CSV table of C-alpha atoms in Angstrom, one decimal:
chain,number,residue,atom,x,y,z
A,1,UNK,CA,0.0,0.0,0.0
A,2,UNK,CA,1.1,3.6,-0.7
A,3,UNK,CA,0.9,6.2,1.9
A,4,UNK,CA,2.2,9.9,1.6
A,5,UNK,CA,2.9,12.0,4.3
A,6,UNK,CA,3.2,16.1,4.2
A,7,UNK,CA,4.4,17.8,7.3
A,8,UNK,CA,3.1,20.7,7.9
A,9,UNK,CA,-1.0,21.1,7.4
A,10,UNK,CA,-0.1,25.2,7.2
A,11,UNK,CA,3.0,27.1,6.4
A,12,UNK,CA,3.7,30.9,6.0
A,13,UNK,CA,6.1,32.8,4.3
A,14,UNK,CA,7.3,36.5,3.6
A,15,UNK,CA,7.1,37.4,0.3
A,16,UNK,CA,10.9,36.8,-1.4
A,17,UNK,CA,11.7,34.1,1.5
A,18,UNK,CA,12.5,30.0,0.6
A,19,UNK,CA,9.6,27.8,0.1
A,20,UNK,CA,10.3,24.5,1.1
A,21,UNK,CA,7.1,22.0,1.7
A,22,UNK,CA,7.6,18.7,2.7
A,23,UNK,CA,6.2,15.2,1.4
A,24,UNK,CA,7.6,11.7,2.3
A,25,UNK,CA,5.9,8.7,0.8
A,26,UNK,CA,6.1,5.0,1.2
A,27,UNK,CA,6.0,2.5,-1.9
A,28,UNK,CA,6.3,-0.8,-2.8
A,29,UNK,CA,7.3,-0.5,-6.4
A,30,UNK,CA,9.3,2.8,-7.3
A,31,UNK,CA,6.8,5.2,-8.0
A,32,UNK,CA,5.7,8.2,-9.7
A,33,UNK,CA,6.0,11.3,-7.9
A,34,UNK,CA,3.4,14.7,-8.0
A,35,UNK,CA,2.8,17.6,-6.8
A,36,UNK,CA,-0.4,19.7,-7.7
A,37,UNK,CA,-1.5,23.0,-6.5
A,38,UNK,CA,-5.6,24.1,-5.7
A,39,UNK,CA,-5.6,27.5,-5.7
A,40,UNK,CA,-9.5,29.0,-3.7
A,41,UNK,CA,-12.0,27.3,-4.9
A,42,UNK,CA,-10.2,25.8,-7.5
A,43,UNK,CA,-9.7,22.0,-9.1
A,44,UNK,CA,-6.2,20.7,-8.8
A,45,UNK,CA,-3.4,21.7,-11.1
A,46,UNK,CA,-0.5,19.8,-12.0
A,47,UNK,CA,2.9,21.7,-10.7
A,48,UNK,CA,5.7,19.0,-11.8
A,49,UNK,CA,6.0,15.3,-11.7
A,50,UNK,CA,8.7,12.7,-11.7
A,51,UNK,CA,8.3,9.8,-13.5
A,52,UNK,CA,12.0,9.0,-14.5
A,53,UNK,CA,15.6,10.3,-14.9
A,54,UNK,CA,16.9,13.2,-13.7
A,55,UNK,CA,15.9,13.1,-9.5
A,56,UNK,CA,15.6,17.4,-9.8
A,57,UNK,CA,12.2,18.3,-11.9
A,58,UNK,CA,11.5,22.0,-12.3
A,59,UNK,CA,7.9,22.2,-12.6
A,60,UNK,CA,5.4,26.0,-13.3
A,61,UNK,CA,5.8,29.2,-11.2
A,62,UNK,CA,9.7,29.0,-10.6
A,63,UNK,CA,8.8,25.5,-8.4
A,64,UNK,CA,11.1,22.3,-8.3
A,65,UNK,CA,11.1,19.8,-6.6
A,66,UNK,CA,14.3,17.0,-6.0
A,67,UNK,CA,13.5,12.7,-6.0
A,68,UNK,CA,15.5,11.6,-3.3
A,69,UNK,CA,15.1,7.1,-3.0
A,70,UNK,CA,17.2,7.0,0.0
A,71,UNK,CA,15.3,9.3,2.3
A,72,UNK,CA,11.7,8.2,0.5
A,73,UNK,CA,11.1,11.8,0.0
A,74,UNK,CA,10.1,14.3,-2.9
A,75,UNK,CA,10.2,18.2,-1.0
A,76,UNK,CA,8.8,21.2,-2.9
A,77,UNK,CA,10.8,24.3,-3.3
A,78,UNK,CA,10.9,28.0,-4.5
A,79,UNK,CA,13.7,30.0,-3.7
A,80,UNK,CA,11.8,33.2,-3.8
A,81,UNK,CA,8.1,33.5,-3.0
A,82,UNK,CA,5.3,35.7,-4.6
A,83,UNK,CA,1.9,36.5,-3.6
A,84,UNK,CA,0.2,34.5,-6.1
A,85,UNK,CA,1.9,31.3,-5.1
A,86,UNK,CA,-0.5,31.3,-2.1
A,87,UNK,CA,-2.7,28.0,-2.1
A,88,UNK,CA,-2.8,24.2,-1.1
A,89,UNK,CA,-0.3,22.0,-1.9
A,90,UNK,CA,-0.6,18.4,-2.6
A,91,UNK,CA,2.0,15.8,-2.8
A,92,UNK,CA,0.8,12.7,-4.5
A,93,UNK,CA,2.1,9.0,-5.4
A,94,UNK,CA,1.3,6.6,-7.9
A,95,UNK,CA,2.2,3.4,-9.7
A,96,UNK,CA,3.9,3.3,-12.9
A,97,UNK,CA,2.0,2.9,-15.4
A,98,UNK,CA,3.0,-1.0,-16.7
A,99,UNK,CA,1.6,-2.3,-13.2
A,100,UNK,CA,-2.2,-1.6,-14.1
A,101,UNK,CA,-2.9,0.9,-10.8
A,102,UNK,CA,-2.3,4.5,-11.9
A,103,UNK,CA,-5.1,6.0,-8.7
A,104,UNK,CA,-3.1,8.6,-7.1
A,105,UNK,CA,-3.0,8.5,-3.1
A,106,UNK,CA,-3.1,11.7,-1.9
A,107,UNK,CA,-1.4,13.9,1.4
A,108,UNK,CA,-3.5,15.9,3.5
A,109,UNK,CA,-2.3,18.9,1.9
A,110,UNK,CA,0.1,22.3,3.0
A,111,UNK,CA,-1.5,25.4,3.2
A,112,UNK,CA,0.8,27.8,1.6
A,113,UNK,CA,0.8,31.8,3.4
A,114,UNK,CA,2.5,34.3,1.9
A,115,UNK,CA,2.7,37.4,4.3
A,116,UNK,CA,3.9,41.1,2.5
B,1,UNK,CA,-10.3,22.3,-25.9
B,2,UNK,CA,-12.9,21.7,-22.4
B,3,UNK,CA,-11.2,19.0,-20.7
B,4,UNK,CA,-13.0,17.4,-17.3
B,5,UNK,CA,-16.2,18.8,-17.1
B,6,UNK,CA,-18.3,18.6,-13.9
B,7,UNK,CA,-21.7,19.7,-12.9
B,8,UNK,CA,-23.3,20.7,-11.0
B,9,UNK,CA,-20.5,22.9,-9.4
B,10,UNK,CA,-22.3,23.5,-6.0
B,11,UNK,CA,-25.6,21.4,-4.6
B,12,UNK,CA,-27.6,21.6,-1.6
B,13,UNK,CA,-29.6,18.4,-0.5
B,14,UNK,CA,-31.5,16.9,2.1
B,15,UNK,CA,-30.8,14.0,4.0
B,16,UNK,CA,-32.2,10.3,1.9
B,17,UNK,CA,-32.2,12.9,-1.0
B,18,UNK,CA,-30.2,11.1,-4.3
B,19,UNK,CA,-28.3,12.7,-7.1
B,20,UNK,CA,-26.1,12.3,-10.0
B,21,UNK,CA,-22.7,14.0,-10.4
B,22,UNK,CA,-22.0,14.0,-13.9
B,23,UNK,CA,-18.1,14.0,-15.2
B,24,UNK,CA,-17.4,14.1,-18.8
B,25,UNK,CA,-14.2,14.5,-20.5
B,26,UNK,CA,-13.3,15.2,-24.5
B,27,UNK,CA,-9.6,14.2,-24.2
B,28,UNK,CA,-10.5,10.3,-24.9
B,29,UNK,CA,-8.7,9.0,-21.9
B,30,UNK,CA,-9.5,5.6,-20.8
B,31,UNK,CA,-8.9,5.9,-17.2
B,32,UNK,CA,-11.2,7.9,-14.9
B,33,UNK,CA,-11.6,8.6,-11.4
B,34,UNK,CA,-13.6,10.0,-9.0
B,35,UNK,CA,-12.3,11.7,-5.3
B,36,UNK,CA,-13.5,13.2,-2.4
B,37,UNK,CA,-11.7,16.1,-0.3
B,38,UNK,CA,-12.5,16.7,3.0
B,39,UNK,CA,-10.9,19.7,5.0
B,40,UNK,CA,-7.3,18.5,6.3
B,41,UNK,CA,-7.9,15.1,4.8
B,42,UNK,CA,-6.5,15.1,1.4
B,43,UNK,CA,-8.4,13.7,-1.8
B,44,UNK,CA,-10.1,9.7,-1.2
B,45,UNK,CA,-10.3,7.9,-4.2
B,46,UNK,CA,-14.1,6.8,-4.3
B,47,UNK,CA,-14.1,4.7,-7.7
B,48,UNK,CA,-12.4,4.8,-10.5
B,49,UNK,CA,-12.4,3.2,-14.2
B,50,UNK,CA,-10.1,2.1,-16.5
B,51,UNK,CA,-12.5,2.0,-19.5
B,52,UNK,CA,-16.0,1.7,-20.6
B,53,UNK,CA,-17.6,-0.9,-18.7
B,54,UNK,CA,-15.1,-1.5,-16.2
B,55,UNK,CA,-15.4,-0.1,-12.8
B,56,UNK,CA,-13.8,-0.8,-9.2
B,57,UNK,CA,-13.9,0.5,-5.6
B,58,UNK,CA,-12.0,2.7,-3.8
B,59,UNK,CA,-10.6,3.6,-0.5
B,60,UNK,CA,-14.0,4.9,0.5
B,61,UNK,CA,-16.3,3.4,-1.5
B,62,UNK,CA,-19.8,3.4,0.9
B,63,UNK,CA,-22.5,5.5,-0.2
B,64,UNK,CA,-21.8,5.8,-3.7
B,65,UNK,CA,-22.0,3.8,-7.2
B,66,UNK,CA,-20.6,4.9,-10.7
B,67,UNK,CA,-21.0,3.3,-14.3
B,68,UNK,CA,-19.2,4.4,-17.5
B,69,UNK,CA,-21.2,3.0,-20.6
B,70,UNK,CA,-19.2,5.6,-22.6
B,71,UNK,CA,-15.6,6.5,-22.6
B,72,UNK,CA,-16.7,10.1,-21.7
B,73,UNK,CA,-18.7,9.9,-18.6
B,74,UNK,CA,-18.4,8.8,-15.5
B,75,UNK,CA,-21.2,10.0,-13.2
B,76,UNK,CA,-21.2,9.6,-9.9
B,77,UNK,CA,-24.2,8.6,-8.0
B,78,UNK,CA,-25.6,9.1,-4.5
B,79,UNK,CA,-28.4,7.0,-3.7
B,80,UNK,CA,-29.3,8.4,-0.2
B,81,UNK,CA,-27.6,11.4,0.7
B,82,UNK,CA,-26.0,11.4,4.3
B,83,UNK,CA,-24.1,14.2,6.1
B,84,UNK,CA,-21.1,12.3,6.0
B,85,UNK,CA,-21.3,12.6,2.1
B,86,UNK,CA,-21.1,16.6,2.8
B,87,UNK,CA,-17.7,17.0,0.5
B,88,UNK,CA,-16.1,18.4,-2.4
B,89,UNK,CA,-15.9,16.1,-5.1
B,90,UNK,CA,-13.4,15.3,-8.2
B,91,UNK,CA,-13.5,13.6,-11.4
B,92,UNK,CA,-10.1,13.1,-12.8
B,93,UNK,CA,-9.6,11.4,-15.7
B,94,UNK,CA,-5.9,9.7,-17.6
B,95,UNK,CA,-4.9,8.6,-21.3
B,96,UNK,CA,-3.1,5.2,-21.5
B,97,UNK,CA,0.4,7.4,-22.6
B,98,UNK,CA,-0.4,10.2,-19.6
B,99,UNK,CA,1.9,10.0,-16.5
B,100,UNK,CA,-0.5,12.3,-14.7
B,101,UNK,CA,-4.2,13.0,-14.2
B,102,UNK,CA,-6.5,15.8,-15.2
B,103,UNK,CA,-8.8,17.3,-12.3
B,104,UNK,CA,-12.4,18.7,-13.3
B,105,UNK,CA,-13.3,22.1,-11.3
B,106,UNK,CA,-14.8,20.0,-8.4
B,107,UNK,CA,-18.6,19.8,-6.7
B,108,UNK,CA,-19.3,21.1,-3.6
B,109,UNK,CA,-22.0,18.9,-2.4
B,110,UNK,CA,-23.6,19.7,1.3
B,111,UNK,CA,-25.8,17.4,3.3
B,112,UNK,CA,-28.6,19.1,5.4
């Protein structure tokens, strides 16, 4: 079974300061890797994904986000951060796509504040 | 180009009440899915498809049953409406080549 944790249900931010929002999964089979952003009221947007190759993905909006197997983890980052980059954060797992189950399990989600 | 498609976008019902969510999609992807999000908790994959004919549960199945006769829908349906069922709801769906899924705008559904 996959399980993905986020630390951090809320996290705030000056404008221009590091993002950094955590995700750790746990997988059976190497996984794909997402993360998708919901801005108010909103559906769910893709950010970046990694599937496979390079462990560093750059995804939209200036965000990347860096594969790491050893600690099981996938954090997002944005070295500067802008007003508009407030919104939930999801980090996401799923199967690859030649073992039949592509569902993605979900986090709970970061709550991203950007403060002026 | 539309995408996911979902309506109604916002629906009030009573408890025992039933209702269809309808989810349609013009990008001829094969797999579909349909979530839940409740505050703090995520998205809970409900049911999900991986083509015309062919459904299968969930994580939190209860309460709910789906069909897909066409590759382009996959309606959702509520038989008798509970608060627990208060939620926002998302189709996704997935082409076969696709790494990732496309979300619909969601369905804020309330239970009173």
């Amino acid at each position: 079974a996959q399980s993905v944790t986020q630390l951090g249900s809320h996290v705030s931010v000056s404008e221009g300061a590091l993002v950094l929002l955590r995700c750790n999964y746990s997988s059976s089979v190497p996984p794909y890797l997402f993360w998708y952003v919901q801005y108010p009221n909103q559906g769910l947007q893709l950010l970046l994904k990694y599937t496979t190759g390079a462990t560093l993905v750059k995804g939209i909006n200036g965000f990347e986000a860096e594969f790491k197997k050893s600690e099981t983890s996938f954090h997002l980052t944005k070295p500067s951060a802008h007003m508009s980059d407030a919104a939930e954060y999801f980090c996401a797992v799923s199967d690859r796509m030649d073992t039949g189950r592509r569902a993605l399990t979900f986090g709970s989600g970061t709550r991203l504040q950007v403060q002026p | 180009n539309a995408g996911v498609t979902q309506t109604p976008k916002f629906r009030i019902l009573k408890i025992g009440q039933s209702m269809t969510l309808q989810c349609t999609q013009d990008m001829n992807h094969n797999y579909m899915y349909w979530y839940r999000q409740d505050p703090g908790m995520g998205l809970k994959l409900i049911y999900y498809s991986v083509g015309a004919g062919i459904t299968d549960k969930g994580e939190v199945p209860n309460g709910y049953n789906v069909s897909r006769s066409t590759t382009e829908d996959f309606p959702l349906r509520l038989e008798l409406a509970a608060p627990s069922q208060t939620s926002v709801y998302f189709c996704a769906s997935q082409g076969l080549k696709n790494t990732e899924a496309f979300f619909g705008q969601g369905t804020r559904l309330t239970v009173v």
